[in-house]
PDB file of C-alpha atoms in Angstrom:
ATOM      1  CA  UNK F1074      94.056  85.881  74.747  1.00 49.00           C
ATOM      2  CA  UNK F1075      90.696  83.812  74.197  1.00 55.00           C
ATOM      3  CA  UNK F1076      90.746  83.228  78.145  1.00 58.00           C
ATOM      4  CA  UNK F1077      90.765  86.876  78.538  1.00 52.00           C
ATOM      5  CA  UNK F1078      87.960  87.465  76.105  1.00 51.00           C
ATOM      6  CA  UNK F1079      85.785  84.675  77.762  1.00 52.00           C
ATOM      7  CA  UNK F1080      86.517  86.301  81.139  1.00 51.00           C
ATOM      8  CA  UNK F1081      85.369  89.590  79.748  1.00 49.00           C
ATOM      9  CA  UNK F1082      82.350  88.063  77.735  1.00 49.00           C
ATOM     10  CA  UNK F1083      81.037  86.082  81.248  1.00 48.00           C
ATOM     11  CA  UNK F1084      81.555  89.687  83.139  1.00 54.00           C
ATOM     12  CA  UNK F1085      79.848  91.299  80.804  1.00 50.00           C
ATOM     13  CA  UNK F1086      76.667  88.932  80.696  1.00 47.00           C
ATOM     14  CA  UNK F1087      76.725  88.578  84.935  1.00 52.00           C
ATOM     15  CA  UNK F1088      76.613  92.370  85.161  1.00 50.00           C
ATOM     16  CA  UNK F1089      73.577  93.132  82.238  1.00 50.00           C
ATOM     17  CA  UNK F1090      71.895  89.992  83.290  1.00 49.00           C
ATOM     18  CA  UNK F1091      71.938  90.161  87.082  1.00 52.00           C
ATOM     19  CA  UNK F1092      68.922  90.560  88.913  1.00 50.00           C
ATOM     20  CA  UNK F1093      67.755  93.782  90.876  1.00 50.00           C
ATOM     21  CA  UNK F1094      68.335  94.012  94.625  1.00 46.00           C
ATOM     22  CA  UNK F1095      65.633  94.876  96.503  1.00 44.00           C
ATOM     23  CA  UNK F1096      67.491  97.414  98.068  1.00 50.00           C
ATOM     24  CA  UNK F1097      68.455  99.747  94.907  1.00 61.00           C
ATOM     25  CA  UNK F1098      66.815 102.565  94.136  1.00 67.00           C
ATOM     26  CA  UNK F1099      67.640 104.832  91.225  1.00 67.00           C
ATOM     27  CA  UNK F1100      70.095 107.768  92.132  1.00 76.00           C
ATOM     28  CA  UNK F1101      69.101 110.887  93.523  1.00 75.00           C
ATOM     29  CA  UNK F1102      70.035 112.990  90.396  1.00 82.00           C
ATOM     30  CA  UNK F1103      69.514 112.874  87.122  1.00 88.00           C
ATOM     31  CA  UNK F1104      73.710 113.199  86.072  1.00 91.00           C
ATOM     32  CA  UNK F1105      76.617 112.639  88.647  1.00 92.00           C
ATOM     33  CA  UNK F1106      79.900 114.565  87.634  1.00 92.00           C
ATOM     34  CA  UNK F1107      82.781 112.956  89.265  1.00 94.00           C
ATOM     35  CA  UNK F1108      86.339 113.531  89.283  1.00 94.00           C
ATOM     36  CA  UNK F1109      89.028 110.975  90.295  1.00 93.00           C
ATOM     37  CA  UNK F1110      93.140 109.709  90.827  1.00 92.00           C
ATOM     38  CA  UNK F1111      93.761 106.327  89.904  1.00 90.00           C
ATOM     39  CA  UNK F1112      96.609 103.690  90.069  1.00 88.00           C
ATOM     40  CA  UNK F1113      97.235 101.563  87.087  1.00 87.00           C
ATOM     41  CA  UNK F1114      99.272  98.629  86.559  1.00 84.00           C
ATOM     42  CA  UNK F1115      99.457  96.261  83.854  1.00 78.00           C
ATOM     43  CA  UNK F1116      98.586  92.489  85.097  1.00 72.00           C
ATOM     44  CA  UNK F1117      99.595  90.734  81.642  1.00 69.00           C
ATOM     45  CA  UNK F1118     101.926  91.580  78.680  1.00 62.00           C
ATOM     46  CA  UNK F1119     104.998  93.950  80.124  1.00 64.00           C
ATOM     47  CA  UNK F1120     105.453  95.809  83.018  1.00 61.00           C
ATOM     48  CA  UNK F1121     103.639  98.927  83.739  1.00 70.00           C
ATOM     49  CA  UNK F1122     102.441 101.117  86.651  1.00 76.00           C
ATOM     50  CA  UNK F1123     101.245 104.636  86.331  1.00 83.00           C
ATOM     51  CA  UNK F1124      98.880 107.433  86.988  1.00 85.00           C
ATOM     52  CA  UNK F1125      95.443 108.507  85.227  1.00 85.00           C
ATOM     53  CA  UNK F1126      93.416 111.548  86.403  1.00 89.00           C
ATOM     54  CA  UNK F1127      89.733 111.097  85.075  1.00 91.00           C
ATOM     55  CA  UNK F1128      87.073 113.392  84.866  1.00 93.00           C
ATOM     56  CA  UNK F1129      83.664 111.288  84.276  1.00 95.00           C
ATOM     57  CA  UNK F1130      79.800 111.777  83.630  1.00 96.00           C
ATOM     58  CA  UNK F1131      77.300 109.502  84.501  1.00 95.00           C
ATOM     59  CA  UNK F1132      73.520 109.516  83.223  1.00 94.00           C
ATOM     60  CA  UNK F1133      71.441 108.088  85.696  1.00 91.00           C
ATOM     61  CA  UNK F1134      68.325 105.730  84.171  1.00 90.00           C
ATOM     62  CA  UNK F1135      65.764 103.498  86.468  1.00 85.00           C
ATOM     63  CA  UNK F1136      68.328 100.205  85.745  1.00 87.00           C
ATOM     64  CA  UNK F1137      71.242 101.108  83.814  1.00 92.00           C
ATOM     65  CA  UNK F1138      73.120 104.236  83.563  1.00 94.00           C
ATOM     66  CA  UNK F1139      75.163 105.359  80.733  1.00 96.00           C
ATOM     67  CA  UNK F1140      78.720 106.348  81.573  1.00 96.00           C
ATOM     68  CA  UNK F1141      81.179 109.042  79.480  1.00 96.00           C
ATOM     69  CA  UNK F1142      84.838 108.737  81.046  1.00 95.00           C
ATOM     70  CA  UNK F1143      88.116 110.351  79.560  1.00 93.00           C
ATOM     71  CA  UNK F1144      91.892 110.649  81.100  1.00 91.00           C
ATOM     72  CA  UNK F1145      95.201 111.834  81.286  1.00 90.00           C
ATOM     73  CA  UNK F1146      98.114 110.413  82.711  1.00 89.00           C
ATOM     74  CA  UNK F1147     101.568 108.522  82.555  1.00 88.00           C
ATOM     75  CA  UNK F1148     102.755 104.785  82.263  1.00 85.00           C
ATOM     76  CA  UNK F1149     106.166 104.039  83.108  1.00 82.00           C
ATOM     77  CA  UNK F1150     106.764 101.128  80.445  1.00 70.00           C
ATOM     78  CA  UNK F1151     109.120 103.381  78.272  1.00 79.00           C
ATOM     79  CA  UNK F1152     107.815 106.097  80.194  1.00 86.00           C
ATOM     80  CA  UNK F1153     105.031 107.274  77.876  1.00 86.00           C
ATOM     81  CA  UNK F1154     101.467 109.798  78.217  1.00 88.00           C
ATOM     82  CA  UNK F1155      98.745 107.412  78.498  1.00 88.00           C
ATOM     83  CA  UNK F1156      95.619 109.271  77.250  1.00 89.00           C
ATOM     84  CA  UNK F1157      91.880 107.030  77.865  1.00 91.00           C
ATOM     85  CA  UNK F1158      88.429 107.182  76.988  1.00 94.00           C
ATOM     86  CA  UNK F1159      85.463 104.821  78.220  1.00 96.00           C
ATOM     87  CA  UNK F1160      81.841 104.572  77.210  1.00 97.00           C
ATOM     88  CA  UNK F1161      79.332 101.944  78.336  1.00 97.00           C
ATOM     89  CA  UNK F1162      76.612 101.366  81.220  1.00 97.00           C
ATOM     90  CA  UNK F1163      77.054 101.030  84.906  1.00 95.00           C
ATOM     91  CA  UNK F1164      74.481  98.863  87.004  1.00 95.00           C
ATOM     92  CA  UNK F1165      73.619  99.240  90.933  1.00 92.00           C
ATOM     93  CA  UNK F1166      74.201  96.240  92.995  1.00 89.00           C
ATOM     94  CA  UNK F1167      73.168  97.162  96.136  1.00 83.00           C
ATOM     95  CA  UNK F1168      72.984 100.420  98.010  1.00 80.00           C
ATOM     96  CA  UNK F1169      75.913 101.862  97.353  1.00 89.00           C
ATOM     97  CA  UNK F1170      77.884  99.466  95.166  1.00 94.00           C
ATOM     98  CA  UNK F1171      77.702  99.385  91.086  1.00 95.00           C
ATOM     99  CA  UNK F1172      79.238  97.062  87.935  1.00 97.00           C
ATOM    100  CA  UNK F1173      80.046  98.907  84.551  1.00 96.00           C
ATOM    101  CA  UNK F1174      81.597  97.381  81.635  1.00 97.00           C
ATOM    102  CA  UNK F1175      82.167  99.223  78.325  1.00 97.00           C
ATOM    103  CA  UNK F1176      84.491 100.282  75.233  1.00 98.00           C
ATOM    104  CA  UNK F1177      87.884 101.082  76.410  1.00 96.00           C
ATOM    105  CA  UNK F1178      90.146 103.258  74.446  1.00 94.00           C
ATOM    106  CA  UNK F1179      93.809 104.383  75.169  1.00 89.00           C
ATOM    107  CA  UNK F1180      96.309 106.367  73.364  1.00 88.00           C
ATOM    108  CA  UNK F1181      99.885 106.116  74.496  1.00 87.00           C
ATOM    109  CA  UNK F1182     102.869 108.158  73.233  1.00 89.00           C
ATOM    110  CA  UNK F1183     106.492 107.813  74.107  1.00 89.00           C
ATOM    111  CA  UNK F1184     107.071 110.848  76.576  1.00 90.00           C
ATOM    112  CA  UNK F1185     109.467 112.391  74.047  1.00 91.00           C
ATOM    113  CA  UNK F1186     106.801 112.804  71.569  1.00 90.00           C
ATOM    114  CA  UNK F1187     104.477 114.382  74.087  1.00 90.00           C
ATOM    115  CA  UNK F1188     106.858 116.725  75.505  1.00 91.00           C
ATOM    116  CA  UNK F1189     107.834 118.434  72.178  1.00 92.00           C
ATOM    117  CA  UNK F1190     104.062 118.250  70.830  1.00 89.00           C
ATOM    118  CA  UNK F1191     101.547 118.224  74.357  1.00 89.00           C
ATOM    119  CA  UNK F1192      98.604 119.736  72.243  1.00 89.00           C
ATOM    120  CA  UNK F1193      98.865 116.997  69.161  1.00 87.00           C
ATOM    121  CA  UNK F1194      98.927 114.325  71.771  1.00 86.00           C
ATOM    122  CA  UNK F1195      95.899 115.567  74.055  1.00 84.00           C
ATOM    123  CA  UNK F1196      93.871 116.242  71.857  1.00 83.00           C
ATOM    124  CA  UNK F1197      94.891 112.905  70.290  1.00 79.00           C
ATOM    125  CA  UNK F1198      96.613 113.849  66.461  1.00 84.00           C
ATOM    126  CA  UNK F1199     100.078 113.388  67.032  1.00 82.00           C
ATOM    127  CA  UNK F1200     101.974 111.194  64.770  1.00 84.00           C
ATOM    128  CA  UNK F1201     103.252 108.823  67.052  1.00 85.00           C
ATOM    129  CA  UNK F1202     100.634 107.659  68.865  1.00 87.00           C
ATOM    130  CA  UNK F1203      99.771 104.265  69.813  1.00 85.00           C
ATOM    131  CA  UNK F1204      95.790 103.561  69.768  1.00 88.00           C
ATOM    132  CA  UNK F1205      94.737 100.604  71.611  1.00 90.00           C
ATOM    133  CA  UNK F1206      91.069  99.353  72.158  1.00 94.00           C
ATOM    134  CA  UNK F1207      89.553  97.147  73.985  1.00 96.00           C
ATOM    135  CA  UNK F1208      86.974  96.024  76.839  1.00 97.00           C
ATOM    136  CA  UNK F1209      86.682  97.708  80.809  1.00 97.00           C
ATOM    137  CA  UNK F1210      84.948  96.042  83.529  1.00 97.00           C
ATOM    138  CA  UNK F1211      85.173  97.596  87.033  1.00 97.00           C
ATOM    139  CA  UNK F1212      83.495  97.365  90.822  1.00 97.00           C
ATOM    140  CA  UNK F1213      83.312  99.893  92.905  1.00 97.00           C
ATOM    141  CA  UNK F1214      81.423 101.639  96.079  1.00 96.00           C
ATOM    142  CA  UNK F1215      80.103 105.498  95.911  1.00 92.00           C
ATOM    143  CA  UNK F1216      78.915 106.972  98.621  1.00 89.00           C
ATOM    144  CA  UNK F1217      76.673 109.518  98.861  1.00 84.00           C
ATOM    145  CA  UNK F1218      77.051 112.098 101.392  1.00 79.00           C
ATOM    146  CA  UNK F1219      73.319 112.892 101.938  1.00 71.00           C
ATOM    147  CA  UNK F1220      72.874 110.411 105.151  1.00 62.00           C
ATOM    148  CA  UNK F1221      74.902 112.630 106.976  1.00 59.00           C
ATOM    149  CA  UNK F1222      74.762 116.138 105.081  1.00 60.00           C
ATOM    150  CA  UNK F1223      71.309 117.573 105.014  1.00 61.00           C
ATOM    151  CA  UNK F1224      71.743 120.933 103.635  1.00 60.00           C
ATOM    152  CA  UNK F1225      72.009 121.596 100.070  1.00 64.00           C
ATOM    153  CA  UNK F1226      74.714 121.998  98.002  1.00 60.00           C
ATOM    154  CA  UNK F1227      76.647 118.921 100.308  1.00 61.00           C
ATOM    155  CA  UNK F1228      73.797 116.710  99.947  1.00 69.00           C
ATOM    156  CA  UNK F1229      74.852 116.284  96.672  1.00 80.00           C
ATOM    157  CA  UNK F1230      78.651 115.360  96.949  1.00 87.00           C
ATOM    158  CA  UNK F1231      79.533 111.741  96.864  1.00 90.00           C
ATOM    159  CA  UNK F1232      82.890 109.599  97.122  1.00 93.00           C
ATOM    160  CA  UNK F1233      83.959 105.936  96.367  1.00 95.00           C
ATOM    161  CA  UNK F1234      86.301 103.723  95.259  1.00 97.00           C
ATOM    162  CA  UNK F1235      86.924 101.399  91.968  1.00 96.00           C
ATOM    163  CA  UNK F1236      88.739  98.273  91.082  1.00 97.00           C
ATOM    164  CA  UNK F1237      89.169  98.116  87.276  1.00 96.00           C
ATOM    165  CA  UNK F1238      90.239  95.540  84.399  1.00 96.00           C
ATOM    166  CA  UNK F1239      90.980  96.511  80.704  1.00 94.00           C
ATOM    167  CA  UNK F1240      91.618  94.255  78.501  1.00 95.00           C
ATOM    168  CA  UNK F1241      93.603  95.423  74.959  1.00 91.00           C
ATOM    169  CA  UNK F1242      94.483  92.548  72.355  1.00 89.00           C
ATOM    170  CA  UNK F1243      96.900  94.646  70.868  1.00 84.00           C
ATOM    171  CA  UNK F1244     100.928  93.612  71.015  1.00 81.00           C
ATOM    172  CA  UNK F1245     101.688  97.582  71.518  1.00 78.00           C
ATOM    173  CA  UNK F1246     101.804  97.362  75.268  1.00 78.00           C
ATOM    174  CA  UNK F1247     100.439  95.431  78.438  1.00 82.00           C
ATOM    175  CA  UNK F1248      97.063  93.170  77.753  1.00 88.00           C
ATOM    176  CA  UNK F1249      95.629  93.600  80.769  1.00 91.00           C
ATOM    177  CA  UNK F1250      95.713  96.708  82.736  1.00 90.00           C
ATOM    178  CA  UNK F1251      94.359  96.638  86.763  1.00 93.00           C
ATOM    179  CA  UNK F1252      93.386  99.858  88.180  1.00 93.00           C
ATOM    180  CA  UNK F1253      92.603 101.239  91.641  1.00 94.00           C
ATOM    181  CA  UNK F1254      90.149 104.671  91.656  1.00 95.00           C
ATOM    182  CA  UNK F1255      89.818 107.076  94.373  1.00 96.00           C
ATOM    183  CA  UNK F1256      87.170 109.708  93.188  1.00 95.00           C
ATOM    184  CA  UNK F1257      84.537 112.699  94.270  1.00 94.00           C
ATOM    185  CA  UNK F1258      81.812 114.025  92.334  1.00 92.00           C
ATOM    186  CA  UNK F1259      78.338 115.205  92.750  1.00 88.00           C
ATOM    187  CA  UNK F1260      74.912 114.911  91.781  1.00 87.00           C
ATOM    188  CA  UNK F1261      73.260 117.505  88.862  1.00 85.00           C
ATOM    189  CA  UNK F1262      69.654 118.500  88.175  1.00 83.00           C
ATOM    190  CA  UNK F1263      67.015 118.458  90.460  1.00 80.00           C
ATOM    191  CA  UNK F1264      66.354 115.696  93.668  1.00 75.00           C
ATOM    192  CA  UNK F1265      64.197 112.761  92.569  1.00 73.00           C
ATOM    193  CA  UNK F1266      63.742 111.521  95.967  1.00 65.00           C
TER     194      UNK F1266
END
């Protein structure tokens, strides 16, 4: 695992240290609220794939911006409920692209144990689940819709797509966990620019 953890620690420094592009300007709105389907699939430490649904909230600074993720889905290693939460800060790159890195939190339950208690395991107090924590670094490219919708409120919807990597230490399932993001959302509070 200490190649994993220096891969993470590098990431981490490239994407806080990195200069400014010319080219970025701070978003449009204050907050974006985005919504989004991902794949995951575990890339070290057991076989995985499964599905997350994420609902995330991003607040928008000149430099960094601080962003609030949480999730629901299913992993197929044992077939379990794979709940997540993320917190950390997300960096422009360019126009449209953007680095984040953050915590990373999971809780996964056998699916028998979420099928006879769904509200214990949501809301995450159910006896039998697993928490895992770790580190999330991700790329990705959101596009917002304003260049070609003029009129409010579609000036304010935007859509992209993420590549993820989580690393969890623990031995309770896979290491390393890749994920692909489809998502929508839109921008909150009043135009800056």
């Amino acid at each position: 695992m200490p190649r994993a953890q220096a891969a993470v620690a590098l990431s981490t420094l490239t994407l806080l240290i990195a200069p400014d592009a010319a080219a970025v300007e701070p978003s449009a709105y204050p907050v974006t609220l985005m919504g989004g389907l991902s794949v995951q699939g575990a890339a070290v430490g057991g076989m995985s794939l499964g599905g997350v649904g994420t609902g995330r909230v991003i607040i928008h600074g000149k430099k960094l911006s601080l962003d609030f993720a949480g999730g629901e889905g299913v992993a197929n290693q044992d077939l379990r409920h794979v709940g997540a939460v993320f917190v950390g800060a997300r960096k422009p790159f360019g126009p449209d692209l953007y680095g984040r890195f953050g915590f990373y939190h999971q809780h996964e339950t056998p699916w028998a144990d979420f099928v006879s208690s769904p509200f214990g395991t949501i809301t995450a107090v159910d006896d039998h689940i697993f928490h895992r924590s770790g580190a999330q670094l991700a790329v990705g490219w959101l596009r917002p819709w304003d260049v070609a919708m003029t009129d409010d409120p579609w000036r304010r919807v935007m859509s992209g797509v993420e590549l993820s990597v989580a690393a969890l230490p623990d031995d309770s399932g896979p290491k390393v966990i890749v994920g692909f993001e489809v998502s929508a959302g839109f921008g909150v509070g009043e135009r800056r620019r």
